[in-house]
Short mmCIF file of C-alpha atoms in Angstrom, two decimals:
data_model
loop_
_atom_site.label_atom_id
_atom_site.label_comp_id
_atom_site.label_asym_id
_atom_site.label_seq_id
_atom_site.Cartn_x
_atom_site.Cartn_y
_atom_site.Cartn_z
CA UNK Q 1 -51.51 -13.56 1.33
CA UNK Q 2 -55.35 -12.40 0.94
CA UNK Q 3 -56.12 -9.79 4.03
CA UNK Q 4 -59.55 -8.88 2.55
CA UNK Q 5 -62.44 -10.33 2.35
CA UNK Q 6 -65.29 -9.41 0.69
CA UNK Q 7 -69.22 -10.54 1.81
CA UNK Q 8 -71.67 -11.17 -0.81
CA UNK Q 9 -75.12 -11.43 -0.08
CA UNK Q 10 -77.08 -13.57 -2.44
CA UNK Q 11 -80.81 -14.04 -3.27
CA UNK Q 12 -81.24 -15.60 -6.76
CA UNK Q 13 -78.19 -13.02 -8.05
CA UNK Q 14 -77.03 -16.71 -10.77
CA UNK Q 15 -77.05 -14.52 -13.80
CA UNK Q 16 -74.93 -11.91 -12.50
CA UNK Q 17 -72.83 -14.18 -10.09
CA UNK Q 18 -70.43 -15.07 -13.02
CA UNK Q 19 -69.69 -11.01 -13.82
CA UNK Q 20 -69.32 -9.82 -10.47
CA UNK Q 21 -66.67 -12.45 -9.03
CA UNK Q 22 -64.89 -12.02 -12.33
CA UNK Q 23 -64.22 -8.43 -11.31
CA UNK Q 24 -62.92 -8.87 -8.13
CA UNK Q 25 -59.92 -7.69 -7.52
CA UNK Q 26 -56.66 -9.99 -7.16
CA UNK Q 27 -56.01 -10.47 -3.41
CA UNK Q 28 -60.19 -10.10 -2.24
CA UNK Q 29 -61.31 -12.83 -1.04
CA UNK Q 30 -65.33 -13.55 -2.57
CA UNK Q 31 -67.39 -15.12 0.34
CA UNK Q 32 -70.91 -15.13 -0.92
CA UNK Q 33 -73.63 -15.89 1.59
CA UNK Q 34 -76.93 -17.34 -0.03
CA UNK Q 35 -79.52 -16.16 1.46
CA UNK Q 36 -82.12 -19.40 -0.14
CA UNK Q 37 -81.76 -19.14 -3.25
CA UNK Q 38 -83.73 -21.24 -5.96
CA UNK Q 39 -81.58 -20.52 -9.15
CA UNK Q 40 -78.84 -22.03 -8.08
CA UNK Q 41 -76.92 -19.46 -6.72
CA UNK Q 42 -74.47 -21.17 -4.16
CA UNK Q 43 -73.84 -23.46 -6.86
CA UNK Q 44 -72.80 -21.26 -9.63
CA UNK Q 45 -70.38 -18.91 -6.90
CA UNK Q 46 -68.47 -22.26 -5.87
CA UNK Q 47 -68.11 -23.12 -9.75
CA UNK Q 48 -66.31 -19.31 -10.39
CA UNK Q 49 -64.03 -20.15 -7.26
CA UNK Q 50 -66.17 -18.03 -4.47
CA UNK Q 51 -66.49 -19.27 -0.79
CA UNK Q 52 -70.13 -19.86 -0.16
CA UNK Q 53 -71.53 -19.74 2.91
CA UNK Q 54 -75.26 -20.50 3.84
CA UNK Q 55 -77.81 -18.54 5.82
CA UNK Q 56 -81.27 -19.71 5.41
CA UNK Q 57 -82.53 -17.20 7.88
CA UNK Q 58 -84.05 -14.58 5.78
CA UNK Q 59 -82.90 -10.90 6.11
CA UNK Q 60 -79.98 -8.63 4.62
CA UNK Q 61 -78.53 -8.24 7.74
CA UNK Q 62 -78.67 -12.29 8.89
CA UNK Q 63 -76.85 -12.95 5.23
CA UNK Q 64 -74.63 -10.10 6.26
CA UNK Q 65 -73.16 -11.44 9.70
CA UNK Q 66 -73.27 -15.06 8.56
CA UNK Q 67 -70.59 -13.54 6.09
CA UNK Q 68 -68.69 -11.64 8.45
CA UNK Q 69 -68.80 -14.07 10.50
CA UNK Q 70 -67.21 -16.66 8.36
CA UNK Q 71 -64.22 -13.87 7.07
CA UNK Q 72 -61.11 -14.56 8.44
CA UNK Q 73 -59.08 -11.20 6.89
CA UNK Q 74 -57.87 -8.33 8.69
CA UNK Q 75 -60.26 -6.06 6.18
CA UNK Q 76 -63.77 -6.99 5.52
CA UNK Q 77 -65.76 -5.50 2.72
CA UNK Q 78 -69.04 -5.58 1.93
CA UNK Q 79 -71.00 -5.79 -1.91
CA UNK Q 80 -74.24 -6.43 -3.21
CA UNK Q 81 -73.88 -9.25 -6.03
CA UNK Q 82 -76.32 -7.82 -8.48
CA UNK Q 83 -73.82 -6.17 -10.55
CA UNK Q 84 -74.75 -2.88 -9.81
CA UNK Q 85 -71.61 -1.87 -7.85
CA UNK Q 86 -68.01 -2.47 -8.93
CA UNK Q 87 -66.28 -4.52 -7.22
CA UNK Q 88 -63.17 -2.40 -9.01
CA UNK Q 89 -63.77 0.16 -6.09
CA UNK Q 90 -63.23 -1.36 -3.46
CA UNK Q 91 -59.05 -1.39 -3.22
CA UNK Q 92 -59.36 2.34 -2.84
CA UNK Q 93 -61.92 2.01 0.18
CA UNK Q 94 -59.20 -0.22 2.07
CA UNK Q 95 -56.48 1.84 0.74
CA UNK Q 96 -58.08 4.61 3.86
CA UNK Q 97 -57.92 2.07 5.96
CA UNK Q 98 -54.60 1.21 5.95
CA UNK Q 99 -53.60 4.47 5.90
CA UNK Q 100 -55.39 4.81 9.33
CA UNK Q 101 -57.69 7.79 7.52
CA UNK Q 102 -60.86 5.58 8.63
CA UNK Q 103 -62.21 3.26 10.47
CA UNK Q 104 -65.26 2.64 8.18
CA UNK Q 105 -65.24 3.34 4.49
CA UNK Q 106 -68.98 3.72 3.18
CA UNK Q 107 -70.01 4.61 -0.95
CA UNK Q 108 -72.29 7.31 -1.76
CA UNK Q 109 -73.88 5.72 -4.68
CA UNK Q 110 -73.43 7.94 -8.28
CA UNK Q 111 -75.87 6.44 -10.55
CA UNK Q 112 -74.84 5.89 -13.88
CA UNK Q 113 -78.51 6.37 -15.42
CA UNK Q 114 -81.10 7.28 -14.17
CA UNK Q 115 -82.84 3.67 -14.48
CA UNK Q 116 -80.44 2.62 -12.12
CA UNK Q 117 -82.00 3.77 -9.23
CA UNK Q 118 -85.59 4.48 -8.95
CA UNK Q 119 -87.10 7.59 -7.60
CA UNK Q 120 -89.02 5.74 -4.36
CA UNK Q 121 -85.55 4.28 -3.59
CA UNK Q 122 -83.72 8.05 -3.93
CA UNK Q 123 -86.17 9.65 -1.47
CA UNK Q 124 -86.46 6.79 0.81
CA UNK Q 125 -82.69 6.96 1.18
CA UNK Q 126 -82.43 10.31 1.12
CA UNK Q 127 -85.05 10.53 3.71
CA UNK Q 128 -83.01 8.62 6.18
CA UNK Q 129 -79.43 9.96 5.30
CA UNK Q 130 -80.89 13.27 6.48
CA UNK Q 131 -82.05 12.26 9.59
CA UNK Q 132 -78.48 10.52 10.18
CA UNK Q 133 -76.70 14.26 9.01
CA UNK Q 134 -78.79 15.32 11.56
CA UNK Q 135 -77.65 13.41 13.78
CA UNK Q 136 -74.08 14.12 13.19
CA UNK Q 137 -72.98 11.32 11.39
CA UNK Q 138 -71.61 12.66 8.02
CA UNK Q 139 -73.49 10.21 5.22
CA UNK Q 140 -75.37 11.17 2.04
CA UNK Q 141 -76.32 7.45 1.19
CA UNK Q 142 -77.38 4.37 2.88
CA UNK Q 143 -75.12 1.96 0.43
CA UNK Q 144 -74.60 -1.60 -0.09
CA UNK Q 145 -71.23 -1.50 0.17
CA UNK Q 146 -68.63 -0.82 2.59
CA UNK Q 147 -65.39 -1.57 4.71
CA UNK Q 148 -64.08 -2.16 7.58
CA UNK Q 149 -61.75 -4.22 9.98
CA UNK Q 150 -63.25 -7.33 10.71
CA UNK Q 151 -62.60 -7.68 14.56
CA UNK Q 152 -63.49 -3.71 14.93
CA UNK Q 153 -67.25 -4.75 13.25
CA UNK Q 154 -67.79 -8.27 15.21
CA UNK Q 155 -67.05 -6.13 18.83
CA UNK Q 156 -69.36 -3.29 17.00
CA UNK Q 157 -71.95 -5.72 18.26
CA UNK Q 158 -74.66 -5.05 15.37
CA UNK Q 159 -78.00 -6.62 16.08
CA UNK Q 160 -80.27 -6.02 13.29
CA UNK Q 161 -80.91 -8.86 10.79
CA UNK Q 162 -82.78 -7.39 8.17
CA UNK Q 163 -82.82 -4.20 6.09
CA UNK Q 164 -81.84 -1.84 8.89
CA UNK Q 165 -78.28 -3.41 9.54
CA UNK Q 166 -76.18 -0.86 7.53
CA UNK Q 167 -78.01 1.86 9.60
CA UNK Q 168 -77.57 0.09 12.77
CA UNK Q 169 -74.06 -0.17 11.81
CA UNK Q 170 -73.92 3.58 11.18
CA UNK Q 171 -75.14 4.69 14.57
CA UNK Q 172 -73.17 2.34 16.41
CA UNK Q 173 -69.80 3.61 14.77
CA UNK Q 174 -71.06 7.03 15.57
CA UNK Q 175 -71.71 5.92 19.05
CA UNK Q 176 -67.94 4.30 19.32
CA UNK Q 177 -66.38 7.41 17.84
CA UNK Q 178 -65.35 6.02 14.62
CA UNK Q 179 -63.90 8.01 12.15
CA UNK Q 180 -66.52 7.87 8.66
CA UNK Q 181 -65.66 8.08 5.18
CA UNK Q 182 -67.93 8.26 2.44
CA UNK Q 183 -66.48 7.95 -1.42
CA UNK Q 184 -68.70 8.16 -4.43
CA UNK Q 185 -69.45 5.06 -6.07
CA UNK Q 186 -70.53 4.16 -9.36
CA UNK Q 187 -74.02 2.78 -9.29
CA UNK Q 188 -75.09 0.79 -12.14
CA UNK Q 189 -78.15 -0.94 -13.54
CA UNK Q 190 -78.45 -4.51 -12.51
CA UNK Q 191 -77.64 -7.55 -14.29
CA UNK Q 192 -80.34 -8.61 -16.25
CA UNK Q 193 -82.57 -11.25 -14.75
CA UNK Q 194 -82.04 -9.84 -11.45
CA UNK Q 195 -84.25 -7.65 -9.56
CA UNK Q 196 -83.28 -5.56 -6.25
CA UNK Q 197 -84.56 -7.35 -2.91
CA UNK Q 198 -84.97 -3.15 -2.14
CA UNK Q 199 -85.62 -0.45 -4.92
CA UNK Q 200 -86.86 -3.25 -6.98
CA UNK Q 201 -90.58 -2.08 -6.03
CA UNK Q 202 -92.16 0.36 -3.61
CA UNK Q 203 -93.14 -2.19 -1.38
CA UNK Q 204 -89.61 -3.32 -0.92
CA UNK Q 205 -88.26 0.51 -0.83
CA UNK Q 206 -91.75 0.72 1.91
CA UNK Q 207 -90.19 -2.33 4.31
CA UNK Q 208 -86.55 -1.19 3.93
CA UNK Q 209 -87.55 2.07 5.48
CA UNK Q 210 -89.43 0.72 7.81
CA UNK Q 211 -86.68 -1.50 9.05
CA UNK Q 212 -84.37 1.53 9.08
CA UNK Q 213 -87.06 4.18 10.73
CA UNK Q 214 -87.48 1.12 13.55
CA UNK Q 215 -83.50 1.42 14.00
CA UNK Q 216 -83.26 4.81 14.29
CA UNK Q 217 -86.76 5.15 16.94
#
């Protein structure tokens, strides 16, 4: 019986759809949220046996929920479909929370090259991990991917519905006492013919931190 499922935001991620549900592993459940995609997208996920859900409000954090939302398993994890992350991982990140050693299991991102993650996206991140240290909460990375029980994150109440939704979600399970883990993760290039929504460009690094800085004001 599958008691995780794992949320896949999608925005024109066709070419490296086919690789990343591939990789998932046996008992994960792929829910992949399109997020308006024009490549086809949805289409190609339901073809390689993913649930696809669709959000055509724009926004990491609307594609998020919409996913979470739909999951019906006791553990809920959370991936970016680009192929930069491993899906591999994630059994280990639920493995804590079954053992009770967490009640949210974040990655600290290890990149593999250094093309896989671009120097305005380091700082950025870095930038706002500090503040959060500060802060007490015990984070080096703002990361992609995550886990969690589902009922604890829908009564964790997050509002945010763009790029500051994994922050959100940080200071609200600081705020409810929740025990954080971070593991390093593998961070890889992306699949080609994909391009980050994020550390793609400065201006998308630029509007992530501003979503994130407006959390944390």
């Amino acid at each position: 019986m599958n008691d995780v499922d794992v949320v896949l935001p999608c925005l024109d991620e066709a070419r490296a759809l086919p690789g990343v549900l591939a990789a998932m592993p046996l008992g994960f459940r792929p829910i992949v949220v399109d997020n308006g995609s024009s490549d086809g997208s949805a289409e190609v996920a339901e073809e390689h046996g993913a649930v696809v859900v669709r959000e055509p409000r724009r926004g990491y954090g609307a594609a998020v929920q919409a996913g979470l939302t739909a999951a019906t398993a006791e553990f809920v994890c959370f991936l970016d479909c680009d192929g930069s992350l491993d899906a591999g991982e994630l059994p280990t990140m639920v493995a804590l929370l079954r053992a009770g050693q967490a009640d949210l299991v974040v990655g600290r991102r290890v990149p593999v090259t250094a093309a896989a993650w671009p120097w305005h996206a380091r700082t950025g991140n870095a930038l706002i991990a500090g503040l959060l240290r500060r802060r007490g909460i015990p984070v080096h990375d703002i990361a992609p991917v995550r886990a969690a029980r589902r009922l604890d994150l829908l009564r964790l109440g997050v509002e945010d519905r763009a790029f500051g939704y994994p922050l959100e979600l940080l200071c609200k399970a600081a705020e409810a006492d929740w025990r954080v883990h971070e593991l390093d993760v593998s961070y890889r290039p992306r699949a080609a013919g994909t391009k980050s929504k994020v550390s793609g460009s400065v201006l998308g690094t630029v509007r992530a931190v501003r979503d994130m800085a407006g959390v944390l004001w």
